[in-house]
Short mmCIF file of C-alpha atoms in Angstrom, two decimals:
data_model
loop_
_atom_site.label_atom_id
_atom_site.label_comp_id
_atom_site.label_asym_id
_atom_site.label_seq_id
_atom_site.Cartn_x
_atom_site.Cartn_y
_atom_site.Cartn_z
CA MET A 28 80.93 55.09 -28.30
CA LYS A 29 81.53 58.92 -28.32
CA THR A 30 85.15 59.68 -28.12
CA LYS A 31 87.06 62.67 -26.89
CA ASN A 32 90.03 64.54 -28.49
CA PHE A 33 93.27 62.94 -28.18
CA ASN A 34 96.48 62.40 -30.01
CA ALA A 35 96.55 59.40 -32.32
CA ASP A 36 100.01 59.55 -33.59
CA ILE A 37 102.15 56.35 -33.05
CA PRO A 38 105.94 56.71 -31.97
CA THR A 39 108.49 55.02 -33.88
CA LEU A 40 112.18 53.90 -32.75
CA GLY A 41 113.55 55.46 -36.28
CA GLU A 42 113.16 55.25 -39.90
CA ALA A 43 112.24 51.91 -41.47
CA LYS A 44 114.99 51.23 -44.05
CA ILE A 45 115.00 47.33 -44.50
CA ILE A 46 112.93 45.59 -47.02
CA SER A 47 110.50 43.49 -45.60
CA PRO A 48 110.91 39.61 -46.04
CA PHE A 49 107.25 39.68 -47.08
CA LYS A 50 108.24 41.22 -50.44
CA TYR A 51 110.23 38.00 -51.26
CA HIS A 52 107.18 35.81 -50.80
CA THR A 53 105.63 37.43 -53.83
CA LYS A 54 105.89 35.46 -57.18
CA PRO A 55 108.05 37.24 -60.03
CA GLY A 56 105.96 39.59 -61.73
CA GLU A 57 102.90 39.49 -59.40
CA PRO A 58 101.95 42.96 -58.09
CA VAL A 59 102.57 43.63 -54.39
CA LYS A 60 99.30 44.42 -52.95
CA ARG A 61 99.76 42.96 -49.37
CA PHE A 62 101.55 46.08 -47.67
CA VAL A 63 99.58 48.93 -45.86
CA SER A 64 100.95 52.35 -46.18
CA ASP A 65 101.79 54.48 -43.17
CA ASP A 66 99.37 57.05 -44.87
CA ALA A 67 96.40 54.52 -44.51
CA ARG A 68 93.99 55.93 -41.70
CA ILE A 69 90.84 54.74 -40.10
CA ILE A 70 88.46 57.52 -38.77
CA VAL A 71 87.84 57.18 -35.03
CA ASP A 72 84.15 58.24 -35.03
CA VAL A 73 81.78 57.72 -37.98
CA GLN A 74 78.91 59.61 -36.59
CA MET A 75 78.84 63.17 -37.77
CA ASP A 76 77.55 64.62 -34.77
CA HIS A 77 80.28 62.87 -32.64
CA LEU A 78 83.24 63.67 -34.92
CA ALA A 79 86.17 64.65 -32.82
CA THR A 80 88.98 66.81 -34.13
CA THR A 81 92.28 68.03 -33.02
CA ARG A 82 93.92 71.00 -34.46
CA GLY A 83 91.10 71.34 -37.07
CA GLU A 84 91.69 67.79 -38.29
CA ILE A 85 89.57 64.63 -38.09
CA ILE A 86 90.89 62.25 -35.62
CA SER A 87 91.89 58.70 -37.26
CA PHE A 88 93.95 55.73 -36.34
CA ASP A 89 96.86 54.14 -38.31
CA GLN A 90 95.59 51.00 -40.08
CA ALA A 91 97.27 47.94 -38.97
CA GLY A 92 99.15 45.61 -41.32
CA PRO A 93 102.52 44.74 -42.93
CA ARG A 94 104.87 47.67 -44.00
CA GLU A 95 107.04 47.36 -47.09
CA LYS A 96 110.06 48.46 -45.15
CA ILE A 97 110.65 47.50 -41.56
CA TYR A 98 113.05 48.79 -38.91
CA PHE A 99 114.47 45.68 -37.29
CA ASP A 100 117.03 43.20 -39.02
CA PRO A 101 115.33 39.90 -38.28
CA SER A 102 118.48 37.97 -38.33
CA LYS A 103 119.74 39.81 -35.30
CA LEU A 104 116.39 40.64 -33.62
CA LYS A 105 115.29 39.06 -30.14
CA CYS A 106 111.60 39.19 -29.14
CA ALA A 107 109.91 38.49 -25.90
CA ILE A 108 106.16 37.65 -25.31
CA VAL A 109 104.35 37.82 -21.79
CA THR A 110 100.78 37.17 -20.98
CA CYS A 111 99.52 38.80 -17.82
CA GLY A 112 96.54 39.04 -15.36
CA GLY A 113 93.45 36.64 -15.59
CA LEU A 114 93.22 33.84 -18.02
CA CYS A 115 91.13 34.42 -21.10
CA PRO A 116 89.87 32.34 -24.18
CA GLY A 117 92.42 32.87 -27.07
CA LEU A 118 95.66 33.36 -25.17
CA ASN A 119 97.39 30.47 -26.72
CA ASP A 120 95.95 31.47 -30.13
CA ILE A 121 97.45 34.73 -29.51
CA LEU A 122 100.84 33.34 -28.94
CA ARG A 123 100.66 30.85 -31.69
CA SER A 124 99.92 33.49 -34.31
CA MET A 125 102.71 35.69 -33.19
CA VAL A 126 105.28 32.95 -33.13
CA LEU A 127 104.54 31.58 -36.57
CA GLU A 128 104.34 35.13 -38.19
CA LEU A 129 107.81 35.84 -36.52
CA HIS A 130 109.42 32.64 -37.37
CA HIS A 131 108.01 31.86 -40.90
CA ILE A 132 107.40 35.18 -42.40
CA TYR A 133 109.92 37.53 -40.81
CA ASN A 134 112.74 34.69 -40.20
CA VAL A 135 113.09 35.77 -36.63
CA LYS A 136 114.67 32.70 -34.81
CA THR A 137 114.84 34.11 -31.15
CA ILE A 138 111.71 34.32 -29.47
CA TYR A 139 111.39 34.19 -25.70
CA GLY A 140 108.43 33.34 -23.66
CA ILE A 141 108.37 35.00 -20.38
CA ARG A 142 106.86 32.81 -17.86
CA HIS A 143 104.13 33.86 -15.34
CA GLY A 144 103.46 37.39 -16.36
CA LEU A 145 105.64 40.26 -15.34
CA GLN A 146 107.22 38.15 -12.36
CA GLY A 147 109.09 36.54 -15.21
CA PHE A 148 111.24 39.66 -15.43
CA ILE A 149 112.28 39.77 -11.71
CA PRO A 150 115.17 37.78 -10.57
CA ASP A 151 113.96 37.09 -7.29
CA PHE A 152 111.09 34.84 -8.59
CA GLU A 153 113.40 32.54 -10.61
CA HIS A 154 111.00 31.84 -13.47
CA ASP A 155 112.46 29.91 -16.37
CA VAL A 156 112.20 31.56 -19.99
CA MET A 157 110.70 29.45 -22.63
CA ASP A 158 112.11 29.26 -26.06
CA LEU A 159 109.07 29.90 -28.50
CA ASN A 160 109.29 28.14 -31.86
CA PRO A 161 106.78 26.22 -34.34
CA ASP A 162 107.24 23.10 -32.44
CA SER A 163 106.58 24.61 -28.92
CA VAL A 164 103.39 26.23 -30.13
CA SER A 165 101.89 23.32 -32.12
CA GLY A 166 98.38 22.55 -31.17
CA ILE A 167 98.22 25.05 -28.13
CA GLN A 168 95.28 26.71 -29.96
CA ASN A 169 93.26 23.51 -28.62
CA THR A 170 93.95 24.14 -25.03
CA GLY A 171 92.72 26.89 -22.58
CA GLY A 172 94.92 29.13 -20.33
CA SER A 173 98.31 30.22 -21.45
CA ILE A 174 101.28 27.89 -22.00
CA LEU A 175 103.38 30.83 -20.59
CA GLY A 176 101.32 30.98 -17.20
CA SER A 177 100.37 34.31 -15.90
CA SER A 178 100.41 36.47 -12.62
CA ARG A 179 98.85 39.31 -11.08
CA GLY A 180 100.26 42.35 -9.28
CA THR A 181 102.51 45.03 -10.05
CA GLN A 182 106.34 44.76 -10.35
CA ASP A 183 109.26 47.13 -10.48
CA ILE A 184 109.39 48.78 -13.76
CA SER A 185 113.01 49.64 -13.56
CA MET A 186 113.88 45.96 -13.04
CA ILE A 187 111.67 44.86 -15.86
CA VAL A 188 113.61 47.39 -18.29
CA ASP A 189 116.84 46.02 -16.82
CA CYS A 190 115.90 42.51 -17.73
CA LEU A 191 115.10 43.55 -21.27
CA GLU A 192 118.45 45.10 -21.71
CA ARG A 193 120.18 42.20 -20.22
CA MET A 194 118.42 39.90 -22.73
CA ASN A 195 119.04 42.42 -25.54
CA ILE A 196 115.23 42.26 -26.52
CA GLY A 197 114.21 44.46 -29.59
CA ILE A 198 110.35 43.82 -29.18
CA LEU A 199 108.38 43.15 -26.17
CA PHE A 200 104.89 41.93 -26.80
CA LEU A 201 102.57 42.10 -23.77
CA VAL A 202 98.96 40.51 -23.81
CA GLY A 203 96.95 41.66 -20.89
CA GLY A 204 94.18 43.83 -19.53
CA ASP A 205 93.91 47.40 -18.30
CA GLY A 206 96.50 46.71 -15.49
CA THR A 207 98.72 45.33 -18.33
CA LEU A 208 98.21 48.30 -20.48
CA MET A 209 99.07 50.79 -17.52
CA ALA A 210 102.32 48.74 -16.93
CA SER A 211 103.18 48.58 -20.70
CA LYS A 212 102.81 52.34 -20.89
CA LYS A 213 105.27 52.73 -17.80
CA ILE A 214 107.74 50.35 -19.38
CA ALA A 215 107.52 52.23 -22.50
CA ASP A 216 108.19 55.63 -20.65
CA GLU A 217 111.27 53.98 -18.96
CA ILE A 218 112.59 52.86 -22.28
CA ASP A 219 112.25 56.44 -23.56
CA ASN A 220 114.16 57.84 -20.52
CA ARG A 221 116.96 55.31 -21.18
CA ASN A 222 117.14 56.22 -24.92
CA LEU A 223 116.73 52.52 -25.80
CA LYS A 224 115.62 51.11 -29.13
CA ILE A 225 113.04 48.65 -27.81
CA SER A 226 109.42 48.51 -29.20
CA ILE A 227 106.50 47.94 -26.91
CA ILE A 228 103.33 46.39 -28.34
CA ALA A 229 100.25 45.48 -26.40
CA ILE A 230 97.33 43.17 -27.28
CA PRO A 231 94.46 44.01 -24.83
CA LYS A 232 92.89 41.11 -23.31
CA THR A 233 89.62 41.18 -21.09
CA ILE A 234 86.50 39.13 -21.19
CA ASP A 235 84.85 42.22 -19.94
CA ASN A 236 85.28 43.88 -23.30
CA ASP A 237 85.67 47.20 -21.43
CA ILE A 238 89.05 48.55 -22.97
CA TYR A 239 88.77 52.06 -24.12
CA LEU A 240 88.98 52.61 -27.83
CA VAL A 241 88.74 48.78 -28.41
CA SER A 242 85.30 47.79 -29.99
CA ARG A 243 85.91 44.13 -29.20
CA SER A 244 88.47 42.18 -27.13
CA PHE A 245 89.58 38.42 -27.77
CA GLY A 246 87.86 35.87 -25.57
CA PHE A 247 84.54 38.00 -25.49
CA ASP A 248 82.84 35.96 -28.12
CA THR A 249 83.68 32.74 -26.25
CA ALA A 250 82.56 34.13 -22.98
CA VAL A 251 79.08 34.96 -24.60
CA ASP A 252 78.81 31.42 -25.87
CA VAL A 253 79.46 29.78 -22.38
CA ALA A 254 77.24 32.37 -20.83
CA THR A 255 74.24 31.50 -22.79
CA LEU A 256 74.65 27.93 -21.75
CA ALA A 257 74.27 29.05 -17.99
CA ILE A 258 71.35 31.29 -18.93
CA LYS A 259 69.81 28.27 -20.59
CA GLY A 260 70.43 26.10 -17.67
CA ALA A 261 69.07 28.63 -15.16
CA HIS A 262 65.84 29.04 -17.26
CA ASN A 263 65.26 25.30 -17.25
CA GLU A 264 65.83 25.04 -13.49
CA ALA A 265 63.44 28.09 -13.18
CA GLU A 266 60.82 26.75 -15.23
CA ALA A 267 60.84 23.24 -13.55
CA TYR A 268 59.84 24.24 -10.19
CA PRO A 269 56.93 26.32 -8.71
CA ASN A 270 58.34 29.97 -8.15
CA GLY A 271 61.74 28.82 -9.59
CA ILE A 272 64.39 31.52 -9.83
CA GLY A 273 67.45 31.21 -11.60
CA LEU A 274 70.36 33.51 -10.65
CA ILE A 275 73.47 33.77 -12.86
CA LYS A 276 76.56 35.86 -12.01
CA LEU A 277 78.74 36.76 -14.93
CA MET A 278 81.95 38.58 -15.20
CA GLY A 279 82.01 42.57 -15.64
CA ARG A 280 83.70 44.34 -12.91
CA HIS A 281 83.01 47.85 -14.17
CA SER A 282 81.12 47.33 -17.60
CA GLY A 283 78.23 44.90 -18.20
CA PHE A 284 78.89 43.91 -21.91
CA LEU A 285 78.87 40.26 -21.07
CA ALA A 286 75.81 40.29 -19.10
CA ALA A 287 73.94 42.46 -21.61
CA THR A 288 75.16 40.73 -24.84
CA ALA A 289 74.53 37.17 -23.33
CA ALA A 290 70.96 38.30 -22.25
CA LEU A 291 70.34 39.23 -26.01
CA ALA A 292 71.87 36.16 -27.32
CA GLN A 293 69.96 33.93 -25.01
CA GLN A 294 66.55 35.78 -24.46
CA ASP A 295 65.38 34.05 -21.33
CA GLY A 296 66.45 36.67 -18.93
CA ASN A 297 63.93 38.58 -17.09
CA PHE A 298 66.29 40.85 -15.28
CA VAL A 299 69.81 42.13 -16.25
CA LEU A 300 71.68 44.01 -13.51
CA ILE A 301 75.01 45.86 -14.60
CA PRO A 302 77.52 48.21 -13.03
CA GLU A 303 76.47 51.12 -14.96
CA VAL A 304 72.92 51.29 -13.62
CA ASP A 305 72.62 51.27 -9.80
CA ILE A 306 70.29 49.02 -8.03
CA SER A 307 67.55 50.20 -5.84
CA LEU A 308 66.72 47.03 -3.57
CA ASN A 309 63.88 47.60 -1.52
CA GLY A 310 60.45 49.77 -1.83
CA LYS A 311 57.56 49.60 -4.34
CA THR A 312 59.82 50.12 -7.22
CA GLY A 313 62.74 48.27 -5.87
CA PHE A 314 64.35 45.01 -7.41
CA LEU A 315 62.90 42.64 -4.84
CA GLN A 316 59.40 43.99 -5.38
CA ALA A 317 59.83 43.83 -9.08
CA LEU A 318 60.87 40.32 -8.62
CA GLU A 319 57.69 39.40 -6.66
CA ASN A 320 55.56 40.81 -9.38
CA ARG A 321 57.21 38.65 -12.01
CA ILE A 322 56.72 35.55 -9.78
CA ILE A 323 53.17 36.35 -9.18
CA HIS A 324 52.20 36.80 -12.77
CA ARG A 325 54.86 34.31 -14.46
CA LYS A 326 55.70 31.76 -11.71
CA HIS A 327 59.41 31.87 -12.57
CA ALA A 328 62.23 34.33 -13.08
CA VAL A 329 65.79 34.57 -14.48
CA ILE A 330 68.23 37.00 -13.26
CA ILE A 331 71.32 37.78 -14.92
CA VAL A 332 73.85 39.78 -12.80
CA ALA A 333 77.34 41.24 -13.70
CA GLU A 334 80.04 40.79 -10.82
CA GLY A 335 80.45 44.62 -10.48
CA ALA A 336 76.53 45.43 -10.33
CA GLY A 337 75.07 46.62 -7.21
CA GLN A 338 78.14 48.05 -5.53
CA ASN A 339 76.21 51.04 -4.43
CA LEU A 340 74.66 48.60 -1.99
CA PHE A 341 77.95 48.16 -0.09
CA ASP A 342 78.82 51.87 0.58
CA ASP A 343 79.05 51.28 4.20
CA GLN A 344 81.63 48.54 3.69
CA LYS A 345 85.48 49.20 3.99
CA LYS A 346 87.08 49.36 0.56
CA GLU A 347 90.04 46.72 0.08
CA PHE A 348 92.36 46.16 -2.87
CA ASP A 349 94.15 43.35 -4.50
CA SER A 350 97.77 43.02 -5.48
CA SER A 351 97.28 44.94 -8.61
CA GLY A 352 95.57 47.71 -6.98
CA ASN A 353 92.09 46.86 -8.16
CA ILE A 354 89.28 47.41 -5.54
CA ILE A 355 88.06 43.96 -4.32
CA LEU A 356 84.29 43.78 -5.12
CA GLN A 357 81.78 42.70 -2.77
CA ASP A 358 80.02 39.53 -3.88
CA ILE A 359 76.77 40.71 -5.41
CA GLY A 360 75.66 37.25 -6.51
CA LEU A 361 75.62 35.69 -2.99
CA PHE A 362 74.36 38.93 -1.56
CA LEU A 363 71.45 38.96 -3.92
CA LYS A 364 70.83 35.12 -3.34
CA ASN A 365 70.52 35.86 0.48
CA LYS A 366 68.21 38.85 0.05
CA ILE A 367 65.79 37.06 -2.21
CA LEU A 368 65.66 34.06 0.03
CA GLN A 369 65.05 36.60 3.03
CA TRP A 370 62.39 38.44 1.03
CA PHE A 371 60.22 35.72 0.06
CA LYS A 372 60.46 34.00 3.35
CA ALA A 373 59.08 37.20 5.09
CA LYS A 374 56.18 37.03 2.59
CA ASP A 375 55.62 33.29 3.24
CA VAL A 376 56.17 32.44 -0.54
CA PRO A 377 58.02 29.14 -1.20
CA ILE A 378 60.66 29.61 -3.98
CA SER A 379 63.24 27.35 -5.52
CA LEU A 380 66.32 29.30 -6.29
CA LYS A 381 69.32 28.07 -8.18
CA TYR A 382 72.54 30.06 -8.15
CA ILE A 383 75.11 29.68 -11.01
CA ASP A 384 78.66 31.45 -11.12
CA PRO A 385 80.57 30.05 -14.31
CA SER A 386 83.18 32.87 -14.26
CA TYR A 387 86.28 30.58 -13.87
CA ILE A 388 84.97 28.04 -16.40
CA ILE A 389 84.66 30.47 -19.07
CA ARG A 390 88.20 32.09 -18.33
CA SER A 391 90.19 28.91 -18.58
CA LEU A 392 88.20 27.40 -22.05
CA PRO A 393 90.00 27.30 -25.45
CA ALA A 394 88.71 29.92 -27.77
CA ASN A 395 85.63 29.22 -30.23
CA ALA A 396 86.14 29.47 -33.83
CA ASN A 397 85.28 33.30 -34.20
CA ASP A 398 87.61 34.17 -31.36
CA SER A 399 90.37 31.91 -32.91
CA VAL A 400 90.21 33.75 -36.14
CA PHE A 401 90.27 37.03 -34.40
CA CYS A 402 93.27 36.29 -32.34
CA GLY A 403 95.14 35.33 -35.47
CA PHE A 404 94.58 38.77 -36.91
CA LEU A 405 95.58 40.45 -33.69
CA GLY A 406 98.81 38.52 -33.20
CA ARG A 407 99.90 38.88 -37.03
CA ASP A 408 99.17 42.69 -36.67
CA ALA A 409 101.13 43.07 -33.52
CA VAL A 410 104.12 41.48 -35.17
CA HIS A 411 103.71 43.77 -38.19
CA ALA A 412 103.78 46.80 -35.95
CA GLY A 413 106.69 45.73 -33.95
CA MET A 414 108.91 44.76 -37.00
CA ALA A 415 108.21 48.26 -38.57
CA GLY A 416 109.52 49.83 -35.50
CA LYS A 417 106.41 51.34 -34.06
CA THR A 418 106.16 51.37 -30.39
CA LYS A 419 103.83 52.36 -27.33
CA LEU A 420 100.61 51.21 -29.18
CA LEU A 421 97.87 48.49 -28.75
CA ILE A 422 96.40 46.54 -31.46
CA SER A 423 92.69 47.16 -31.78
CA PHE A 424 89.63 46.42 -33.75
CA TRP A 425 87.80 49.62 -34.59
CA ASN A 426 85.13 50.49 -37.10
CA ASN A 427 85.67 46.90 -38.79
CA HIS A 428 89.45 47.65 -39.19
CA TYR A 429 92.45 46.64 -37.29
CA VAL A 430 94.24 49.75 -36.22
CA HIS A 431 97.14 51.00 -33.92
CA VAL A 432 96.02 52.79 -30.88
CA PRO A 433 98.40 54.95 -28.93
CA MET A 434 98.87 53.52 -25.44
CA ASP A 435 98.42 57.09 -24.12
CA ALA A 436 94.99 57.33 -25.43
CA SER A 437 93.61 54.16 -23.98
CA ALA A 438 95.52 53.15 -20.87
CA GLY A 439 93.82 54.13 -17.56
CA LYS A 440 90.63 54.62 -19.35
CA ARG A 441 87.48 52.59 -19.49
CA LYS A 442 84.65 51.70 -21.97
CA ASN A 443 81.13 51.33 -20.32
CA ILE A 444 77.62 50.64 -21.53
CA ASP A 445 75.66 53.87 -22.13
CA PRO A 446 72.30 53.60 -20.17
CA HIS A 447 70.71 55.49 -22.72
CA GLY A 448 72.37 53.85 -25.76
CA ARG A 449 70.92 51.15 -28.13
CA LEU A 450 72.65 48.23 -26.45
CA TRP A 451 71.06 48.76 -22.98
CA GLN A 452 67.77 49.91 -24.67
CA SER A 453 67.67 46.58 -26.57
CA VAL A 454 68.35 44.58 -23.29
CA LEU A 455 65.40 46.34 -21.68
CA GLU A 456 63.34 45.71 -24.71
CA ALA A 457 64.15 41.78 -24.85
CA THR A 458 63.76 41.49 -21.20
CA GLY A 459 60.74 43.52 -20.45
CA GLN A 460 62.17 44.38 -17.01
CA ASP A 461 61.22 47.81 -16.88
CA ALA A 462 57.53 46.81 -16.97
CA CYS A 463 58.24 44.75 -13.85
CA PHE A 464 59.46 48.03 -11.90
CA THR A 465 55.82 49.41 -11.05
CA ASP A 466 53.69 49.93 -8.07
#
């Protein structure tokens, strides 16, 4: 992904002066190798022709990991953790890894779980606070969802910071998507305005894998696993009947990473439709004619569509927004289903169309093994960053390293598939769909 110039510096609450408890876990005489220096940096862009520089220096991120000295006194520290937005595989793994790291490694005994997202900070909702400890998170990695619950929608930032002050919170960990990152930035800004010593650390969450300056988000690997099962089922259904068509709608509001990656993982798809590439529906080179060409020659077809694809087909519709301020997408899956049925009925061609939407099954499942390991790294590095007094950052996996990304550099931006890049070109090669869009 080509990046633009930005400031990669990470704010801190002050000088870290306390020896990390990590040091006392080392055997006498054993060299300490587990700490990461603040001078350790990871270059943002490894392609020579894409190298972004600022003030004549190559832009690089702080490498994540434990620091030799920390800012907070663990014996007096109170932490809070909140999960926001849609459910995602791995939320409980993140929670568990943070609680165990805080409790066992840093000896932090007061950890609060804020219930039901940002609502949990607002008195009017009357949500209880959950005490988090090793017992309360035991085995939660085997269950889906979040033991803290979640919610959508914006809340009053000033009231959230009021709550943090009342609870005497030193570190707030937020797990959520792009909306949560924007809220995290506003919370951190309000904390700055009040001159408070509260660290704000975010762990980015989205099945869509579309967060800017994040190579991979947790839950994505699990989502691809389940999506491939849906593609297998759609392919089996399509092959079993004359002129069979399997239509699968996958998540991806503004980016088609899940649809594209699942199509490459299970190469039974013949058409992949993503938000980054507008759909031309009718005409000799339109999608419906291409689908008819496929049915004529191969007698079956499998279509994978991201939920945000084809929104150009609804330009005449009034735009509406949800409680979080996100635009409510038109349902491209049902729209395509009806258009396909109408097209072949007009041609007097009988078809057997099966429509599959596994979205909420994917969201609520436990993480697979790869995601579970990944969540452990993210959770532990979030704790290391907070204990060192760093703030206003998100934990990212970038160029095969875990790094600190400033919220200002990522929040409000989005990662998209490059229609001319290698991922999308691989999808076109694997599906052969370009060959179908001919007269």
